[in-house]
Every structure is written in C-alpha cells, then in structure tokens.
Amino acid sequence: MCWVIVVVAAAVAADASPGMPGFDAALEQVVFDGHAADAAHQAESTVGVRGDFAIVDAGVAGAGPGLVVRAPSAWGETSLLFNAPFGDGLVRARFRVGDNLDHALVFRARLESAADASAEVDGGYGLTLEHGLARLVRWEHRIPRFLGSEQKLEPVPKAGDVVEVVVTAGGPWLQATVFAGATMTRLAHLAVVDRGFDAGQVGWRVGRNDRGSSLLFLSVANTSPPAVPSVRDLTWDGEVSGAGVDRLLTLHDVDVDRLPLDLQKKVTVREGGLAFVATDPIGVERVRRAGIEIVAHKTQMPWRHVDAILRTRLGKPPTKTSAGFRVDESYKDETMVADLLTAYAERFPKITRLVELGRSGEGRRILALVISKNANEAPIPGVRDTVVHRPAVLLDAAHHGGELLSPEFVLDAIQQLTERYGRDKDITHFVDGAAIWCVPMVNVDGNHRYIWETRDYDRKNARDVDGNGRVDGWDGVDLYRNYLSGWGGLGEIGSRSWPYHYRYRGPEPGSEPEIQAMISLAAREHFVASIDYHTNATKILVPYTDPSMENPDVNEGWVIAEEIAATLPIQVNKKMYEVARNLYPVDGTAQDYFRSTFGTVALLVEGPQNNPLPYDRTRNANVIPGRGIWQGLLRRVIEGPSIRGTVVDAAGSPIEANVIVSEQAPKRGEQWTARPRDGFFQRLVPAPGRYTLIVKSAGNKDVIKNVDVGAGPLRVDVVIR
Ligand SMILES: [Zn+2]
C-alpha cells in the first residue's frame, strides 16, 4: 500500500453524505465500531485504560451506539489506548459530543509503564477539541505541548453533535482534519511537523467537561512499509495546509474516453501520451472505482492546471499593439516575462536596456529592464551598465515565486513608463529624471516550479536542500529571508534554520544566487528608493521591519509612505493601503538590507489579493489602483524635498564618502555612502526646511554644510581636497 492510497481514504471523508462514506476495508482496519456485535469485546482490547467506560446501544438519533465514559477517573480526564499500533498512515474517528466539546483523538501514543495498564498516557500525539478550538498536541511525560497554531472550529459542535476527525501521518509530517459528522463539511484543518514520536497506539481521551460524550467509531490504516511521505499532501508548522481538496490525476491518454463525461471535461492538458485531470477527492475515488489506472495523483497541482487563461498563453510570444505590447493577457511564467522584457528593450532602445543580473540556481536568467533617458548610451567609457548622476530607483517583484500577481505591478510600470514616454508629462519626467530598474521576477525558478511542477513551497527557490540530486517539494530557500542584514537574527521566529521549512533562510547570509544578483545590483546602484512587491496584505511596509534594528529619529521612509498612501483610492478588496512596520517577525529581508546598507527608502508593497482568478477580471482591478505607489515614489525622488549631488576629490574622481543628514542620522553606525562609480548621492528629507549635511571620508576632515531645502531637490556638490 502506498501513501497515495491513504490520501484517497482521507479524501473520501470529504464526501457530503452522513455516515462513514467510502470506507474501504482493504485500506482501513476497524479498531472500534459501536454498531458491531462484538463491541464489548473490542472495547476490552485495550492496552491502557484510565477511568471507566461502557458500551451503550442507544446513542442520539442517527449517531448510533458507542463507547461512553461511565465514571471519569479521579482527576477528571479519562483515556484509553486501543491495542492498535499506528505509525504512518491514517486514523479516523467519530465522536458524539456530550455536555461540552472536550476530547482528543490520541495517536502514536504510549503508556508511562507498559506493565501498568491503568497508567496515564505518557507520550504521544493528540488532536484535541476543546474551547471551540482544534489543536495538535504532543505529550511528553504527560506534559502537553501545543504544536503549530490552533484553528477555530466554525461552527463549534454542540452537545449531541457528531464530529469526525481524520489524522494522516507520514514520518514527522502530521495533519488533521475535523468534519461536522452530519454534513461532512470541514470545520478545521491543521498541519505540523514534529519528530517526537514515530509510532505508538491509538486511543481516545475525554476531558472532565464532556460528560456523556461517546466514541462511535475508530479505524486505522497503516502504510506498509512506512511511507516516505508524499510532500505534496502535507505542510507543516501549524500553518493551514494549502493541500486543500484539489487533486491532479495523471492518466494514460488512451483512458480519457473511459472517464465519466463530467470528468472528461476536467481534462486540462493532454501531452506525451498522458492526460491530466483536475478534480477533487471524490473524482479521484470515481476514477479509481472505474478501474482506470492512475499514473500519478497529487494535490498542489501546478498553476497551469488551475488557470485556463494562462494555458492559452503559455509558450506564445508577446502580443504587439500600436503603442507597445499587451501585458495584461494572463499570469506569466518566467519565459513570458523574459520575452516581454526583451521585446520592450528592442522596441524602446533609446530609453531602455536589458541587463542580465545573474542566473538562478537552475540557470535561468534574472533580468532587469532599466528605463531612463538615453539608457543605452555609454556615459562612461568602458562602463555600459550605468546611468550617471541620476538617482536609481528599483521596482522588483516575485522574491516569492508563487506570488504571480506581484510581477504584474512591475510589468504595468514598465508598460506605462515606456509606452507613455513623450506623451505623458509625469511619465516623461520620471524617465528623464531617474534610472528605473525593473526586476519583475527575482525568483525565476520558484515561478517555474509553481506554474509547471507543483504549488508546494510556492515561495522558495530551487536549492536542493537535502542533496538528493533533484528539486522536490520540500527543497528551496525563502529568498526574502536570505539577505545579509539581520539574517537569522530573530532566531526561529523571523525565519527558520530547518531546511524543509517554508521560511528556510538558507545555509548562510546571501547564499542564494538570486540574492547575490540583487545584492551586486544594489551595491552598484545605491538605490535612493525601492519597492519590492508581494501579495497580499494591502500594506506598504517601511523599514526597519526587524524590531531589533533601530530607525532614525525622523524616519523619512515612514513619512513618505504615509504621503503616498494618502493619495491612493480604495482597493479591489474594499481596503485602503495602510502603512505598517514589522507586520510580522521577519529577518534577512531585502528592505532592511537596502535600508541599512545604502540608506534606501525601501518600501515593501503587499498587494490586495493573492493570485486572484479569473485573471481577466481581477488583474487590472488590483494593479491599476496601486499605480500611485510607484508613481508617488518616483515623483518624490525627482520632485520632492531632498539633498542630492556628488562627492568627488580635487581631480574629479568619485569618493565613496558616508553622507548623512544629521536630523535623520542612522543610529547603528550604518554607512550610507555616495555611489562608487560617480560619487552620486541623494537623501530624501521629510519636508522642506533647514538640514545639516555631513560628509565623512577616511583620512579627510568631515565636511559639514547647513542647507535650506525647498520643495524640490537641492543640489549640493562636495569636493574633498
Ligand atoms: Zn511574498
């Protein structure tokens, strides 16, 4: 028996009919069944009992007979372990609630002393249902430790209600689903990883508050040999599983005609002698019962099977228009993004240049389109990739490969900046006044995996963390936690050291080629301002997001973000963009790195929705009302109050001096230096007024200038002699 079959069994529990739908004796071994004639005997086949249980044959209508607590143990909790070992596989149980929901399904459990059948459960796992919450718990020496986050049961089962729970386990990966017994609608779903116990008994534990509750049914399916967990069916650490109910079946193409008609309509792709069917657990069961061979069965089906609009566009070149190109036809894989950037560079050669920043772990190109007046000229002999004496601004997206909406914000900016240049006064001003680096897709490998292979680990890149020679579901690094500053500084809160974790920070700071590419770009350009796009919180996040990093007393980034947010309309999700800092604990981020290393006003924009569908009705509704963010930031850099200029020596050579506005000086010794290649610097200030500019360079006296900044940029050139 393989793990996939266990998934089928788990899936059957999602059937909307009451009772025990789709139970398959070939898969599941009954441990206790209140209906069975030998129920009493079953109840006796326990390895540990604390308290007094009895079989009753008159349950609440429809619930059937069950095992009830006749007398609770002295200190209230009542438990029993059945003589049914469980390691990897599935456990299913039905309970009827007594006075108050307060009981637990126990699994992989053991007694304190095997010799003492009345001993308390010493160690093991439980799915506890109490106080309206579902929680996964690990007991060690009787002490409970809650794993992951709790889930509210909605609605909370009441006295007399029947509840069904299904637990699946494979190695350290545990997940549990709670259903309303009458309708089999899902009430909660939990998933964690824990390495405490790999096998033990199954059982039932009743809290002191739940008098009269009864166990109706308990079954176990052990995979044998113990399953290598299918990573496609599990997630971890308390975050609600994205495994969901969607299933992708791979069948032989010749079998499509044998499928029920409605399932034939769910065939998404036919290629290479195979056919893919996007369905749900019930569909899987129907295919199986039709005797059709299932070549592969997984959840987290890759995005191309979810998104019919994308399927019509994959592999096609950009669509030309009179002004440029369509950028709003579908979500995009990394090839479509590269094709668009190339097309724009060819069509607008005077104001754009295509730059390869580096290669991803799997060798894909990480591309930037730099947009600026005369971008393709070579202003310094021998140095091509530069635009001198102009502020550089970065718009990037998709550090998290599965955030498909995020590149759309940057591609929209590219379209606006190129196609409306020379026609729109503001746009022309932006392109003439700044070098705008557009990097719509940082995590090209993650995007590829999300669209083509699996939506597991949607955020991570393609590092083979377990070194098994291939990139499978648990691999990858969370690129947004791999930057140099504050890397891992918050311990196991802001990011994780465990390689399989969703938020794995990587083996060392800046370990990932994608991040190395971004770091060397930033080191060359010293961005004055940047926006890193993500989804989906409808927030503009301001550094420092790491609470251990102290901001300047006047955090001009915050002031500017507030200014911008105030200009924005209500968004598609009926929310306004809010400015926030430290939305959740996170370390090793791009924005803190850019801020701490270069003084960049580094904003992170969490767009309103995550990968909304259908694309043609949601994309522009998300992207267009957010244009004011990048436009507002560019306007602020080009037209707003600031101090800019160059630092050079007597011979005119640039000096990498530390340039500080003392009213908003960094607090932890950050060195915010002029740009190495041309000595350019620009410091945005919160408002017009008098400021003190301090220029520090090694071996030279500090240059201190009191300056009056008006409504726009004040030019201050410093020559160090
Ligand atoms: Zn993200």
Short mmCIF file of N, CA and C in Angstrom, two decimals, residues 318-417:
data_model
loop_
_atom_site.label_atom_id
_atom_site.label_comp_id
_atom_site.label_asym_id
_atom_site.label_seq_id
_atom_site.Cartn_x
_atom_site.Cartn_y
_atom_site.Cartn_z
N PRO A 318 4.97 37.71 -26.96
CA PRO A 318 4.15 38.86 -26.55
C PRO A 318 3.27 39.35 -27.70
N THR A 319 2.10 39.83 -27.36
CA THR A 319 1.17 40.37 -28.35
C THR A 319 1.48 41.84 -28.59
N LYS A 320 1.76 42.17 -29.84
CA LYS A 320 2.08 43.56 -30.17
C LYS A 320 0.82 44.42 -30.21
N THR A 321 0.98 45.68 -29.84
CA THR A 321 -0.09 46.67 -30.01
C THR A 321 0.52 47.87 -30.73
N SER A 322 -0.32 48.86 -31.06
CA SER A 322 0.24 50.03 -31.75
C SER A 322 1.24 50.76 -30.87
N ALA A 323 1.00 50.75 -29.55
CA ALA A 323 1.89 51.50 -28.66
C ALA A 323 3.04 50.67 -28.11
N GLY A 324 2.87 49.36 -28.05
CA GLY A 324 3.90 48.51 -27.44
C GLY A 324 3.46 47.06 -27.40
N PHE A 325 3.12 46.59 -26.20
CA PHE A 325 2.73 45.18 -26.04
C PHE A 325 1.61 45.06 -25.02
N ARG A 326 0.84 43.98 -25.15
CA ARG A 326 -0.13 43.64 -24.11
C ARG A 326 0.63 43.05 -22.92
N VAL A 327 0.33 43.54 -21.74
CA VAL A 327 0.94 42.94 -20.54
C VAL A 327 -0.12 42.35 -19.62
N ASP A 328 -1.38 42.41 -20.05
CA ASP A 328 -2.47 42.02 -19.15
C ASP A 328 -3.34 40.92 -19.74
N GLU A 329 -2.70 39.97 -20.43
CA GLU A 329 -3.49 38.88 -21.01
C GLU A 329 -3.61 37.67 -20.09
N SER A 330 -2.59 37.44 -19.28
CA SER A 330 -2.63 36.29 -18.37
C SER A 330 -1.50 36.44 -17.37
N TYR A 331 -1.54 35.62 -16.31
CA TYR A 331 -0.35 35.48 -15.47
C TYR A 331 0.77 34.95 -16.36
N LYS A 332 1.99 35.03 -15.84
CA LYS A 332 3.14 34.73 -16.70
C LYS A 332 4.13 33.80 -16.03
N ASP A 333 4.66 32.90 -16.84
CA ASP A 333 5.80 32.15 -16.33
C ASP A 333 7.07 32.94 -16.65
N GLU A 334 8.21 32.40 -16.22
CA GLU A 334 9.44 33.20 -16.31
C GLU A 334 9.84 33.43 -17.77
N THR A 335 9.46 32.52 -18.65
CA THR A 335 9.79 32.69 -20.06
C THR A 335 8.99 33.84 -20.66
N MET A 336 7.72 33.93 -20.31
CA MET A 336 6.89 35.01 -20.83
C MET A 336 7.39 36.37 -20.34
N VAL A 337 7.84 36.40 -19.08
CA VAL A 337 8.38 37.67 -18.56
C VAL A 337 9.66 38.04 -19.31
N ALA A 338 10.54 37.06 -19.50
CA ALA A 338 11.79 37.34 -20.22
C ALA A 338 11.49 37.81 -21.64
N ASP A 339 10.51 37.18 -22.29
CA ASP A 339 10.17 37.58 -23.65
C ASP A 339 9.64 39.01 -23.70
N LEU A 340 8.85 39.37 -22.71
CA LEU A 340 8.32 40.74 -22.66
C LEU A 340 9.43 41.76 -22.45
N LEU A 341 10.33 41.48 -21.53
CA LEU A 341 11.42 42.42 -21.27
C LEU A 341 12.28 42.59 -22.52
N THR A 342 12.54 41.48 -23.19
CA THR A 342 13.34 41.53 -24.42
C THR A 342 12.61 42.36 -25.48
N ALA A 343 11.31 42.13 -25.59
CA ALA A 343 10.52 42.85 -26.59
C ALA A 343 10.52 44.36 -26.30
N TYR A 344 10.37 44.70 -25.04
CA TYR A 344 10.39 46.14 -24.69
C TYR A 344 11.76 46.76 -24.98
N ALA A 345 12.82 46.01 -24.66
CA ALA A 345 14.17 46.55 -24.90
C ALA A 345 14.39 46.79 -26.39
N GLU A 346 13.84 45.91 -27.23
CA GLU A 346 14.02 46.07 -28.68
C GLU A 346 13.16 47.20 -29.22
N ARG A 347 11.97 47.33 -28.64
CA ARG A 347 11.05 48.33 -29.18
C ARG A 347 11.37 49.75 -28.70
N PHE A 348 11.97 49.88 -27.52
CA PHE A 348 12.26 51.21 -26.98
C PHE A 348 13.76 51.33 -26.68
N PRO A 349 14.59 51.25 -27.72
CA PRO A 349 16.04 51.17 -27.47
C PRO A 349 16.62 52.44 -26.86
N LYS A 350 15.97 53.58 -27.05
CA LYS A 350 16.57 54.82 -26.53
C LYS A 350 16.39 54.96 -25.03
N ILE A 351 15.32 54.41 -24.51
CA ILE A 351 15.05 54.63 -23.08
C ILE A 351 15.10 53.35 -22.26
N THR A 352 15.49 52.25 -22.87
CA THR A 352 15.56 51.02 -22.07
C THR A 352 16.86 50.27 -22.38
N ARG A 353 17.21 49.42 -21.44
CA ARG A 353 18.31 48.49 -21.70
C ARG A 353 18.01 47.21 -20.91
N LEU A 354 18.23 46.09 -21.54
CA LEU A 354 18.02 44.80 -20.88
C LEU A 354 19.34 44.37 -20.24
N VAL A 355 19.29 44.06 -18.96
CA VAL A 355 20.51 43.68 -18.25
C VAL A 355 20.28 42.34 -17.56
N GLU A 356 21.18 41.41 -17.80
CA GLU A 356 21.11 40.15 -17.06
C GLU A 356 21.86 40.33 -15.75
N LEU A 357 21.13 40.22 -14.65
CA LEU A 357 21.73 40.46 -13.33
C LEU A 357 22.48 39.23 -12.84
N GLY A 358 22.09 38.07 -13.31
CA GLY A 358 22.71 36.83 -12.86
C GLY A 358 21.86 35.66 -13.29
N ARG A 359 22.24 34.50 -12.79
CA ARG A 359 21.49 33.28 -13.12
C ARG A 359 20.99 32.64 -11.84
N SER A 360 19.85 32.03 -11.95
CA SER A 360 19.26 31.34 -10.80
C SER A 360 19.98 30.02 -10.55
N GLY A 361 19.59 29.36 -9.48
CA GLY A 361 20.18 28.05 -9.17
C GLY A 361 20.03 27.05 -10.29
N GLU A 362 18.94 27.13 -11.04
CA GLU A 362 18.72 26.21 -12.16
C GLU A 362 19.16 26.83 -13.48
N GLY A 363 19.85 27.94 -13.42
CA GLY A 363 20.45 28.52 -14.62
C GLY A 363 19.55 29.44 -15.42
N ARG A 364 18.42 29.82 -14.85
CA ARG A 364 17.55 30.77 -15.57
C ARG A 364 18.07 32.19 -15.40
N ARG A 365 17.77 33.03 -16.39
CA ARG A 365 18.26 34.41 -16.35
C ARG A 365 17.41 35.25 -15.40
N ILE A 366 18.07 36.04 -14.58
CA ILE A 366 17.38 37.04 -13.77
C ILE A 366 17.59 38.37 -14.48
N LEU A 367 16.50 38.91 -15.00
CA LEU A 367 16.61 40.04 -15.92
C LEU A 367 16.09 41.33 -15.31
N ALA A 368 16.77 42.41 -15.68
CA ALA A 368 16.28 43.74 -15.34
C ALA A 368 16.08 44.51 -16.63
N LEU A 369 15.05 45.33 -16.67
CA LEU A 369 14.92 46.32 -17.73
C LEU A 369 15.14 47.66 -17.04
N VAL A 370 16.23 48.35 -17.43
CA VAL A 370 16.46 49.66 -16.85
C VAL A 370 15.86 50.69 -17.80
N ILE A 371 15.08 51.57 -17.23
CA ILE A 371 14.37 52.57 -18.03
C ILE A 371 14.88 53.94 -17.62
N SER A 372 15.45 54.65 -18.59
CA SER A 372 15.94 56.00 -18.32
C SER A 372 16.24 56.66 -19.65
N LYS A 373 16.22 57.97 -19.65
CA LYS A 373 16.55 58.70 -20.88
C LYS A 373 17.95 58.29 -21.32
N ASN A 374 18.11 57.98 -22.57
CA ASN A 374 19.40 57.58 -23.13
C ASN A 374 20.01 56.39 -22.38
N ALA A 375 19.16 55.48 -21.94
CA ALA A 375 19.65 54.37 -21.13
C ALA A 375 20.68 53.53 -21.84
N ASN A 376 20.62 53.53 -23.17
CA ASN A 376 21.51 52.64 -23.90
C ASN A 376 22.83 53.29 -24.29
N GLU A 377 23.01 54.56 -23.92
CA GLU A 377 24.29 55.17 -24.23
C GLU A 377 25.32 54.75 -23.19
N ALA A 378 26.57 54.94 -23.53
CA ALA A 378 27.64 54.56 -22.61
C ALA A 378 28.26 55.84 -22.06
N PRO A 379 27.74 56.34 -20.94
CA PRO A 379 28.20 57.63 -20.47
C PRO A 379 29.63 57.62 -19.93
N ILE A 380 30.09 56.49 -19.50
CA ILE A 380 31.48 56.39 -19.06
C ILE A 380 32.16 55.38 -19.98
N PRO A 381 33.26 55.74 -20.57
CA PRO A 381 33.92 54.80 -21.49
C PRO A 381 34.16 53.46 -20.80
N GLY A 382 33.78 52.43 -21.45
CA GLY A 382 34.05 51.09 -20.91
C GLY A 382 33.03 50.61 -19.90
N VAL A 383 32.17 51.49 -19.42
CA VAL A 383 31.16 51.08 -18.45
C VAL A 383 29.80 51.26 -19.08
N ARG A 384 29.17 50.17 -19.39
CA ARG A 384 27.94 50.24 -20.15
C ARG A 384 26.70 50.30 -19.26
N ASP A 385 26.76 49.55 -18.17
CA ASP A 385 25.54 49.40 -17.37
C ASP A 385 25.34 50.54 -16.38
N THR A 386 25.52 51.75 -16.82
CA THR A 386 25.41 52.83 -15.85
C THR A 386 24.61 53.98 -16.43
N VAL A 387 23.93 54.65 -15.55
CA VAL A 387 23.32 55.92 -15.90
C VAL A 387 23.84 56.86 -14.83
N VAL A 388 24.70 57.81 -15.22
CA VAL A 388 25.40 58.58 -14.19
C VAL A 388 24.60 59.79 -13.74
N HIS A 389 24.89 60.18 -12.52
CA HIS A 389 24.37 61.42 -11.95
C HIS A 389 22.85 61.48 -11.94
N ARG A 390 22.25 60.36 -11.97
CA ARG A 390 20.82 60.30 -11.85
C ARG A 390 20.49 59.32 -10.73
N PRO A 391 19.47 59.60 -9.96
CA PRO A 391 19.11 58.65 -8.90
C PRO A 391 18.63 57.33 -9.50
N ALA A 392 18.99 56.25 -8.86
CA ALA A 392 18.49 54.94 -9.28
C ALA A 392 17.37 54.51 -8.36
N VAL A 393 16.32 53.98 -8.96
CA VAL A 393 15.15 53.51 -8.21
C VAL A 393 14.88 52.08 -8.66
N LEU A 394 14.54 51.23 -7.72
CA LEU A 394 14.32 49.81 -8.02
C LEU A 394 12.85 49.44 -7.84
N LEU A 395 12.30 48.77 -8.84
CA LEU A 395 10.99 48.13 -8.69
C LEU A 395 11.20 46.65 -8.92
N ASP A 396 11.01 45.85 -7.88
CA ASP A 396 11.19 44.41 -8.10
C ASP A 396 10.01 43.63 -7.56
N ALA A 397 9.95 42.35 -7.93
CA ALA A 397 8.81 41.51 -7.51
C ALA A 397 9.23 40.04 -7.54
N ALA A 398 8.34 39.24 -6.99
CA ALA A 398 8.44 37.78 -7.06
C ALA A 398 9.74 37.24 -6.44
N HIS A 399 10.11 37.79 -5.28
CA HIS A 399 11.06 37.05 -4.45
C HIS A 399 10.42 35.71 -4.08
N HIS A 400 9.11 35.74 -3.96
CA HIS A 400 8.34 34.52 -3.71
C HIS A 400 7.73 34.07 -5.03
N GLY A 401 8.22 32.95 -5.52
CA GLY A 401 7.90 32.55 -6.88
C GLY A 401 6.41 32.36 -7.15
N GLY A 402 5.66 31.99 -6.12
CA GLY A 402 4.25 31.70 -6.32
C GLY A 402 3.35 32.92 -6.25
N GLU A 403 3.92 34.09 -5.97
CA GLU A 403 3.09 35.29 -5.89
C GLU A 403 2.96 35.87 -7.29
N LEU A 404 2.09 35.25 -8.08
CA LEU A 404 2.02 35.55 -9.51
C LEU A 404 1.53 36.96 -9.80
N LEU A 405 0.80 37.53 -8.87
CA LEU A 405 0.32 38.89 -9.13
C LEU A 405 1.44 39.91 -8.98
N SER A 406 2.46 39.60 -8.20
CA SER A 406 3.46 40.63 -7.89
C SER A 406 4.20 41.14 -9.13
N PRO A 407 4.62 40.27 -10.06
CA PRO A 407 5.30 40.82 -11.26
C PRO A 407 4.40 41.75 -12.08
N GLU A 408 3.09 41.56 -11.94
CA GLU A 408 2.16 42.36 -12.74
C GLU A 408 2.29 43.85 -12.41
N PHE A 409 2.59 44.17 -11.16
CA PHE A 409 2.75 45.58 -10.77
C PHE A 409 3.96 46.18 -11.50
N VAL A 410 5.03 45.41 -11.58
CA VAL A 410 6.25 45.93 -12.22
C VAL A 410 6.07 45.97 -13.74
N LEU A 411 5.43 44.96 -14.30
CA LEU A 411 5.21 44.96 -15.75
C LEU A 411 4.27 46.10 -16.16
N ASP A 412 3.33 46.40 -15.31
CA ASP A 412 2.45 47.54 -15.57
C ASP A 412 3.27 48.84 -15.57
N ALA A 413 4.18 48.97 -14.61
CA ALA A 413 5.03 50.17 -14.57
C ALA A 413 5.88 50.25 -15.83
N ILE A 414 6.42 49.11 -16.27
CA ILE A 414 7.24 49.10 -17.49
C ILE A 414 6.41 49.58 -18.68
N GLN A 415 5.21 49.06 -18.77
CA GLN A 415 4.37 49.47 -19.90
C GLN A 415 4.07 50.97 -19.87
N GLN A 416 3.72 51.45 -18.69
CA GLN A 416 3.41 52.88 -18.56
C GLN A 416 4.63 53.74 -18.88
N LEU A 417 5.77 53.36 -18.32
CA LEU A 417 6.97 54.20 -18.45
C LEU A 417 7.50 54.24 -19.87
#
